[in-house]
Short mmCIF file of C-alpha atoms in Angstrom, two decimals:
data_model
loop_
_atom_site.label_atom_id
_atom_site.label_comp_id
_atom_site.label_asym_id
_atom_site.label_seq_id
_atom_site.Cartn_x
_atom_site.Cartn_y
_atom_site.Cartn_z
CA UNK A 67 69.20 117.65 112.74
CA UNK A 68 71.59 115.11 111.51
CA UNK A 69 68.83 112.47 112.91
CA UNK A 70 66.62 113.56 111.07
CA UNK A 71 68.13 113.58 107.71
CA UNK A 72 69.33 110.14 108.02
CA UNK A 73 65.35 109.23 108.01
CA UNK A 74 64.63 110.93 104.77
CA UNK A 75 65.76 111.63 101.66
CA UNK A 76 66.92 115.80 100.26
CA UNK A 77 64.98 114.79 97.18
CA UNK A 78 61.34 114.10 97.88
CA UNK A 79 60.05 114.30 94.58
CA UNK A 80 59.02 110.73 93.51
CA UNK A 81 60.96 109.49 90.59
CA UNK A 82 60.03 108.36 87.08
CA UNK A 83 59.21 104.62 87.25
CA UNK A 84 62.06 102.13 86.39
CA UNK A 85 62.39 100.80 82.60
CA UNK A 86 62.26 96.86 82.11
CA UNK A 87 65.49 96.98 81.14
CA UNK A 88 66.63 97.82 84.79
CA UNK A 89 64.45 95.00 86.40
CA UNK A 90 65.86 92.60 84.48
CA UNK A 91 69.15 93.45 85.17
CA UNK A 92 68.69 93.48 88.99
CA UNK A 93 66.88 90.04 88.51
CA UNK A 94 70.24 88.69 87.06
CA UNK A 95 71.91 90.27 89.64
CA UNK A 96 70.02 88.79 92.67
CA UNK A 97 71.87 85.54 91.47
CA UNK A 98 75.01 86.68 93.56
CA UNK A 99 72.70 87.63 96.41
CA UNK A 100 75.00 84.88 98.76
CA UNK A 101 78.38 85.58 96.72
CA UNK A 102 79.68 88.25 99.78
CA UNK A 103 77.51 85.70 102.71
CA UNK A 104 78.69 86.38 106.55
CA UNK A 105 77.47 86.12 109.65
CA UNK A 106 77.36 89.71 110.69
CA UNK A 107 74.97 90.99 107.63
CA UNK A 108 74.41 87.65 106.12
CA UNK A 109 73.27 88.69 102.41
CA UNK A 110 73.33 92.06 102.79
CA UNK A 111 76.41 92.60 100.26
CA UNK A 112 74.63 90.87 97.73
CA UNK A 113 71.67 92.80 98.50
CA UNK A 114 73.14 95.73 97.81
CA UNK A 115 74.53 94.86 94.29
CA UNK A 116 71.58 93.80 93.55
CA UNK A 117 69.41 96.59 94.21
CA UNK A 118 71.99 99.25 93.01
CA UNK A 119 71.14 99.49 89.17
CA UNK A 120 67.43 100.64 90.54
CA UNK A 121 68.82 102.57 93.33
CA UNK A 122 71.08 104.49 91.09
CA UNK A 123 68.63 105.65 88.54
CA UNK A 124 66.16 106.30 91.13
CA UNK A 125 68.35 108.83 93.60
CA UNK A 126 70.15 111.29 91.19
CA UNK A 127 71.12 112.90 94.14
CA UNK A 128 74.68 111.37 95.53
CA UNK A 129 74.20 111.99 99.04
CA UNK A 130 70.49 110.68 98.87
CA UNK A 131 72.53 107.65 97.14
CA UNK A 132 74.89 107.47 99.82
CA UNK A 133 71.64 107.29 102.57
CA UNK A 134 69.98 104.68 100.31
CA UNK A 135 73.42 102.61 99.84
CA UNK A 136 73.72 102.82 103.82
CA UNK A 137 70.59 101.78 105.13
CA UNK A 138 69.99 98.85 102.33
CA UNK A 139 73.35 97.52 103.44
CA UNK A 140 72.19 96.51 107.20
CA UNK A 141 71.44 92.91 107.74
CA UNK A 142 69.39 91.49 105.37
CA UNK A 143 68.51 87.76 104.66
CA UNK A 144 66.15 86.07 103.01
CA UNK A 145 65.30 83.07 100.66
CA UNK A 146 67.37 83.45 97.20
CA UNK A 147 64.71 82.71 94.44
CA UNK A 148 61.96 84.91 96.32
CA UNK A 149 64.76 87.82 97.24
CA UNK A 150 63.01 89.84 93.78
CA UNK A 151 60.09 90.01 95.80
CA UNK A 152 61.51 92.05 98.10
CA UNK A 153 63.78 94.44 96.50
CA UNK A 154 60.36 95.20 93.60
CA UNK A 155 58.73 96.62 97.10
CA UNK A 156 61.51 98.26 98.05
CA UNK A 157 62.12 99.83 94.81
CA UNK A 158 58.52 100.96 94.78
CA UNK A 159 59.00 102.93 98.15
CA UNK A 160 62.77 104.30 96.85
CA UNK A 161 60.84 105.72 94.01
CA UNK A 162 58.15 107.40 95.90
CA UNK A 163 60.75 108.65 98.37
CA UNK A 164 59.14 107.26 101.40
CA UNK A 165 60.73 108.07 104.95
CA UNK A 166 63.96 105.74 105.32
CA UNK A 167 62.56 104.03 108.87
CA UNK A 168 59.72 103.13 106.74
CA UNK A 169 61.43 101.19 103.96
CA UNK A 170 63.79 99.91 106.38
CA UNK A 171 60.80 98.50 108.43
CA UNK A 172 59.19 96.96 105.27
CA UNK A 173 62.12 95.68 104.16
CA UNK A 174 62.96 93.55 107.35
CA UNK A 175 58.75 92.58 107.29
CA UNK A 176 59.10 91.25 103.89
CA UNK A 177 62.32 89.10 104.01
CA UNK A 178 61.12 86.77 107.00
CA UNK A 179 58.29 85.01 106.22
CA UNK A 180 59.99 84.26 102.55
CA UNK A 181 61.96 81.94 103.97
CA UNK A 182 59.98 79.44 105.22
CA UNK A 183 57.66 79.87 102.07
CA UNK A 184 60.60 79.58 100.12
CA UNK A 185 61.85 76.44 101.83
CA UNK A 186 58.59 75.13 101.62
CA UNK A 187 58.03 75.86 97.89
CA UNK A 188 61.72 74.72 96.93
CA UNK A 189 63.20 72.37 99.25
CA UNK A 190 60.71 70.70 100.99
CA UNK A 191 58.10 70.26 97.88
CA UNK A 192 59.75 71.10 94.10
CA UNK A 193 63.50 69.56 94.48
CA UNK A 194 62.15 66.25 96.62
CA UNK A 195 59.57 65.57 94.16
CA UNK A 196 61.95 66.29 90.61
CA UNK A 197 64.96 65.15 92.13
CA UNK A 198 62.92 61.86 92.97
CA UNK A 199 61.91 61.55 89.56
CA UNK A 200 65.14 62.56 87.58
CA UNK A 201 67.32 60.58 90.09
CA UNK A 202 64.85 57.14 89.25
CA UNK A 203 65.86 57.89 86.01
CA UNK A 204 69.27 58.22 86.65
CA UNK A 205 69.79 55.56 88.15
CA UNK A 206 68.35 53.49 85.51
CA UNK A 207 71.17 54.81 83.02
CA UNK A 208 68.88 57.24 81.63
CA UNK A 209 70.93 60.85 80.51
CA UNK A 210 67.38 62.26 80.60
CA UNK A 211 67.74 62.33 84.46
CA UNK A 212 69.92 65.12 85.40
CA UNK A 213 68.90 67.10 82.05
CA UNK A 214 65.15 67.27 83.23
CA UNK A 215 66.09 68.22 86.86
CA UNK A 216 68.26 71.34 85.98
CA UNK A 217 65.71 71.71 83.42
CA UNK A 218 62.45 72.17 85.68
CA UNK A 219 64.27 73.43 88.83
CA UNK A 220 65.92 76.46 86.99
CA UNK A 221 62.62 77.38 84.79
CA UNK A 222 61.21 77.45 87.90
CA UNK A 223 63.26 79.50 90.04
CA UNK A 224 64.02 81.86 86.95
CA UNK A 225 60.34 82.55 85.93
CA UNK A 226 59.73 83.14 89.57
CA UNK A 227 62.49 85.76 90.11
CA UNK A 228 61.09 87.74 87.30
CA UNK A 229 57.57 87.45 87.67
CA UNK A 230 57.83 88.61 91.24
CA UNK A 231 60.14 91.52 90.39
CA UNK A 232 57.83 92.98 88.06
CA UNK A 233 54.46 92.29 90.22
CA UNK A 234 55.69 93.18 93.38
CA UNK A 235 57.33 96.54 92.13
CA UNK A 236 53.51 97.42 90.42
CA UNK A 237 51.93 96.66 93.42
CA UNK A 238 54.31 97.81 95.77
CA UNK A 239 53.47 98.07 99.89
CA UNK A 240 50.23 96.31 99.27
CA UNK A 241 52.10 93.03 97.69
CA UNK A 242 53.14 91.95 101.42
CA UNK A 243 49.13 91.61 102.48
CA UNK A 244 48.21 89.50 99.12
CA UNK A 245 51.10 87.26 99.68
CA UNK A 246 51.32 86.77 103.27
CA UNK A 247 47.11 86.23 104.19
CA UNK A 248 47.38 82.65 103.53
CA UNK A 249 51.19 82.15 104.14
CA UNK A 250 50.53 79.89 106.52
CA UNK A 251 47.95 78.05 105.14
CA UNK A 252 49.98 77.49 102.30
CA UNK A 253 53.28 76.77 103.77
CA UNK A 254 51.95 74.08 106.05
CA UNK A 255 50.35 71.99 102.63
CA UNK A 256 53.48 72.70 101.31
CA UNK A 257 55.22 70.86 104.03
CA UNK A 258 53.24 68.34 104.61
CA UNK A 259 53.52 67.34 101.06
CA UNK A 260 57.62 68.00 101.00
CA UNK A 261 57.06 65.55 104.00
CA UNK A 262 55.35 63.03 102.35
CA UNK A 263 57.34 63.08 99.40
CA UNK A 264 60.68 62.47 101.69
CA UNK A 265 59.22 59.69 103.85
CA UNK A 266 58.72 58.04 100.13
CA UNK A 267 62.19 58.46 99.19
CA UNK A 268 63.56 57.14 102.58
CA UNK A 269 61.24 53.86 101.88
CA UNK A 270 62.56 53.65 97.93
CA UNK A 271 66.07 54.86 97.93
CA UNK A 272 67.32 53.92 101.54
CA UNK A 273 69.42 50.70 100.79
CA UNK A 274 70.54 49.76 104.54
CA UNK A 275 70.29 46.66 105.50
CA UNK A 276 71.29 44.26 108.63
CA UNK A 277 73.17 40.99 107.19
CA UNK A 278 73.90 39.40 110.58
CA UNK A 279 72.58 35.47 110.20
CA UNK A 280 71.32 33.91 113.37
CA UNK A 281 72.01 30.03 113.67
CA UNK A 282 68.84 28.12 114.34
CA UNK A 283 69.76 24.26 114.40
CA UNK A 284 69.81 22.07 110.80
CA UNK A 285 67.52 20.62 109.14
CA UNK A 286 67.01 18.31 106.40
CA UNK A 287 66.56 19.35 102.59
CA UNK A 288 65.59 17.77 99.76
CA UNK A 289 67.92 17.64 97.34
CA UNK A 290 66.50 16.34 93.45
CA UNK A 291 68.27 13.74 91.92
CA UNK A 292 67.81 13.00 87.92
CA UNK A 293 69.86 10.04 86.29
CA UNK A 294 69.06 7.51 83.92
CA UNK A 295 69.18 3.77 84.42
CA UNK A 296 68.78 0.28 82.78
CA UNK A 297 64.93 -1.09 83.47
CA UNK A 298 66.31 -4.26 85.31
CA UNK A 299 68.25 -1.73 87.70
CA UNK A 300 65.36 0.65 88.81
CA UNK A 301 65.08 -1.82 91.51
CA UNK A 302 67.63 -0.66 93.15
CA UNK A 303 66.10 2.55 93.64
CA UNK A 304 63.04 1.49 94.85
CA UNK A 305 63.21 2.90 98.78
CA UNK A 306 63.74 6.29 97.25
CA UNK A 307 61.04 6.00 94.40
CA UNK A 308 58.35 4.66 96.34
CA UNK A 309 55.95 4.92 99.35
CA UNK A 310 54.09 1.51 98.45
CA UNK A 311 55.92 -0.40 96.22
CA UNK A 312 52.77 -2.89 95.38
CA UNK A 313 50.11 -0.42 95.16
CA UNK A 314 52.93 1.57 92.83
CA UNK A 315 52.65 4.80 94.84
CA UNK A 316 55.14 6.85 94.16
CA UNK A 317 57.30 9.35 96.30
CA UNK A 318 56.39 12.95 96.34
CA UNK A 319 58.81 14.41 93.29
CA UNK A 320 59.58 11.05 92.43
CA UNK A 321 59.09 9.76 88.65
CA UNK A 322 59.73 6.93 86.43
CA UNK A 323 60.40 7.75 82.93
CA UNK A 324 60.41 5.06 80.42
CA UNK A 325 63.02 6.22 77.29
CA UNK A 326 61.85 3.28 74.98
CA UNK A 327 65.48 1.98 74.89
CA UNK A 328 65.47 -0.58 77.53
CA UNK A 329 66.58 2.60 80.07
CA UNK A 330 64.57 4.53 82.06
CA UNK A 331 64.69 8.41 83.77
CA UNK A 332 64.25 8.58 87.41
CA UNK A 333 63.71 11.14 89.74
CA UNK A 334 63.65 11.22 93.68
CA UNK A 335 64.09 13.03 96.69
CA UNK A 336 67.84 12.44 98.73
CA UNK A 337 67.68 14.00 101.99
CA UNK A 338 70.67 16.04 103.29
CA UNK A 339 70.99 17.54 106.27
CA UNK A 340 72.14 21.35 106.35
CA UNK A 341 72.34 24.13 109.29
CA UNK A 342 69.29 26.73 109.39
CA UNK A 343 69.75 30.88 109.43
CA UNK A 344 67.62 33.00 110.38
CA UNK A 345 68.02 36.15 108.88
CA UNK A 346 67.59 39.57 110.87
CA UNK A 347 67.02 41.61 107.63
CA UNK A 348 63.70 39.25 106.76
CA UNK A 349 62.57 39.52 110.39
CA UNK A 350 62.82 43.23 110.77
CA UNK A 351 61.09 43.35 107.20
CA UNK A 352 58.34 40.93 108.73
CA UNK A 353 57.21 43.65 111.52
CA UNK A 354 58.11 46.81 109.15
CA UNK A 355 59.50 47.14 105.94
CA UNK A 356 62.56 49.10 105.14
CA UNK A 357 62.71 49.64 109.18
CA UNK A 358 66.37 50.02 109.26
CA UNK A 359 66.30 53.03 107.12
CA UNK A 360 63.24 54.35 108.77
CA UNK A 361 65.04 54.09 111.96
CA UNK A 362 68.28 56.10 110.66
CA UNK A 363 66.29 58.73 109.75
CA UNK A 364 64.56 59.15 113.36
CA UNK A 365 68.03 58.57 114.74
CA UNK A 366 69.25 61.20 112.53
CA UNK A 367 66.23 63.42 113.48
CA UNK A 368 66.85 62.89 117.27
CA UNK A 369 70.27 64.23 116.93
CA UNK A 370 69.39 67.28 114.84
CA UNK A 371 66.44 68.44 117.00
CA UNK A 372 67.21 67.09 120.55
CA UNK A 373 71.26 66.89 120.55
CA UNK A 374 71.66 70.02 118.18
CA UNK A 375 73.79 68.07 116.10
CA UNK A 376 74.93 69.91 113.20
CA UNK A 377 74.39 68.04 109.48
CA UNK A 378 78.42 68.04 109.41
CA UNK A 379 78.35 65.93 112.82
CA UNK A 380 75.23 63.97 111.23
CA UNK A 381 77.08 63.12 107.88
CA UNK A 382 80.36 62.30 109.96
CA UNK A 383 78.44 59.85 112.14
CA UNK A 384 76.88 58.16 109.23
CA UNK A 385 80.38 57.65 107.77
CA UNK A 386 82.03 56.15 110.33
CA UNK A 387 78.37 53.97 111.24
CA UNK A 388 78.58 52.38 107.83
CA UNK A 389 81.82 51.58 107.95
CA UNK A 390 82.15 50.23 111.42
CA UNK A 391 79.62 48.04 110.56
CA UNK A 392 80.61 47.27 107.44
CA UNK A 393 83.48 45.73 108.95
CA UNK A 394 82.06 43.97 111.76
CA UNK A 395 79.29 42.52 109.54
CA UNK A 396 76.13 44.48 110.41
CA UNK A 397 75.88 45.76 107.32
#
């Protein structure tokens, strides 16, 4: 008996529909949806306040309160700017009174696939792509930078969160089919853009560089002379101005200037012999360019996917990389 009431509500009467008022509060709310985050319910805390403005107006009855409070504060987690999807279904179903298995079932079918679409819309597409803009901006001294990224990214995420908690609580049950027949369609162009985009900012922003020198030998190097001498002295100069001193052929980047004065301006060629580096940096960018960044980022890859390296261990080894070979010269 006791089963059973924990899978429905005492009230079965569907309840008048929430005012706008109430949605928009709950969409303010969903900002704390990670402010109470664990590992046991993840956001289910936040959840909770969240959803409880709706819940409270739509159970008048405490102890169906109590059964809606309970079940909606099991393990729930989602992605945080599409979370108002999810709670206008659920609302929808706490208003009709549907069986509690039932909302609890939609409820964990509507929070997974938001997170990859999520990640796909946010991270992996809309921050790369603004932050890559603003930061170019930035970086060029412009103010307009960070001003235009918390601009777009929070009109973005904030018209979302309310457009979704309105449509999804009108259409209710049904919203999960619209949204999710081409989720994966969708989420894959997504990525492969968000992809694209971060390859690009690898190649622009990644500064790393190799400045080991390699010596290769000496060689001799013209160095340019310019001086000005009496007429009856340019004689003097004549192995280094010319090739063929009777058919007047001058050295290559030698010349004979006369000033009017009874002086003249030379130029010629000295030769001076000085060692030859080869540098690694202009090799490497010979085969590919920017490979050194390229190959931190596979590196960096390996040791996420293969080695299950956490981004802490990731950021750690990139610390002490750059300064171990800072120090040693690599870099």
């Amino acid at each position: 008996m006791e089963y059973n009431d924990m899978n429905s509500y005492k009230d079965t009467n569907p309840s008048p529909k929430l005012d706008q008022k109430t949605l928009n509060k709950m969409v303010w709310r969903s900002l704390f949806l990670q402010a109470s985050f664990n590992y046991e319910r993840m956001q289910a805390g936040g959840w909770l306040y969240s959803i409880l403005p709706g819940l409270e107006k739509i159970h008048t009855n405490k102890e169906d309160l109590s059964k809606s409070m309970t079940h909606n504060l099991e393990f729930f987690n989602t992605h945080p700017f599409l979370v108002t999807f999810v709670m206008g279904i659920i609302l929808s179903l706490e208003q009709n009174k549907v069986e509690i298995p039932t909302i609890r079932a939609v409820r964990v079918a509507a929070m997974g696939p938001l997170g990859g679409i999520g990640d796909a819309i946010f991270w992996f597409t809309l921050v790369p792509i603004v932050a890559g803009i603003s930061s170019n901006m930035a970086l060029q001294g412009s103010i307009a930078g960070p001003i235009l990224f918390f601009t777009v990214f929070n009109i973005c995420q904030f018209a979302l969160r309310f457009w979704l908690m309105n449509w999804s609580y009108k259409m209710g049950e049904s919203a999960i089919d619209i949204l999710t027949e081409n989720a994966k369609e969708f989420t894959r162009a997504a990525s492969i853009l968000g992809v694209i985009v971060v390859g690009a900012l690898v190649s622009v922003y990644g500064d790393t560089s190799i400045a080991l020198e390699v010596d290769n030998g000496t060689t001799n190097t013209p160095v340019l002379v310019d001086t000005i001498v009496n007429n009856n002295e340019i004689s003097q100069y004549d192995d280094l101005l010319y090739k063929d001193k009777e058919k007047k052929e001058l050295n290559d980047g030698a010349v004979i200037r006369d000033l009017g004065n009874g002086k003249s301006e030379i130029e010629f060629n000295t030769y001076e012999e000085q060692p030859v580096k080869v540098k690694i940096q202009e090799v490497l960018d010979g085969i590919i360019p920017d490979l050194v960044p390229l190959s931190i980022t596979l590196l960096l890859f390996f040791l996420l996917t293969k080695r299950k390296w956490t981004p802490i261990k990731c950021i750690g080894f990139l610390l002490v990389l750059g300064i171990v070979g800072a120090y040693i010269g690599v870099f």
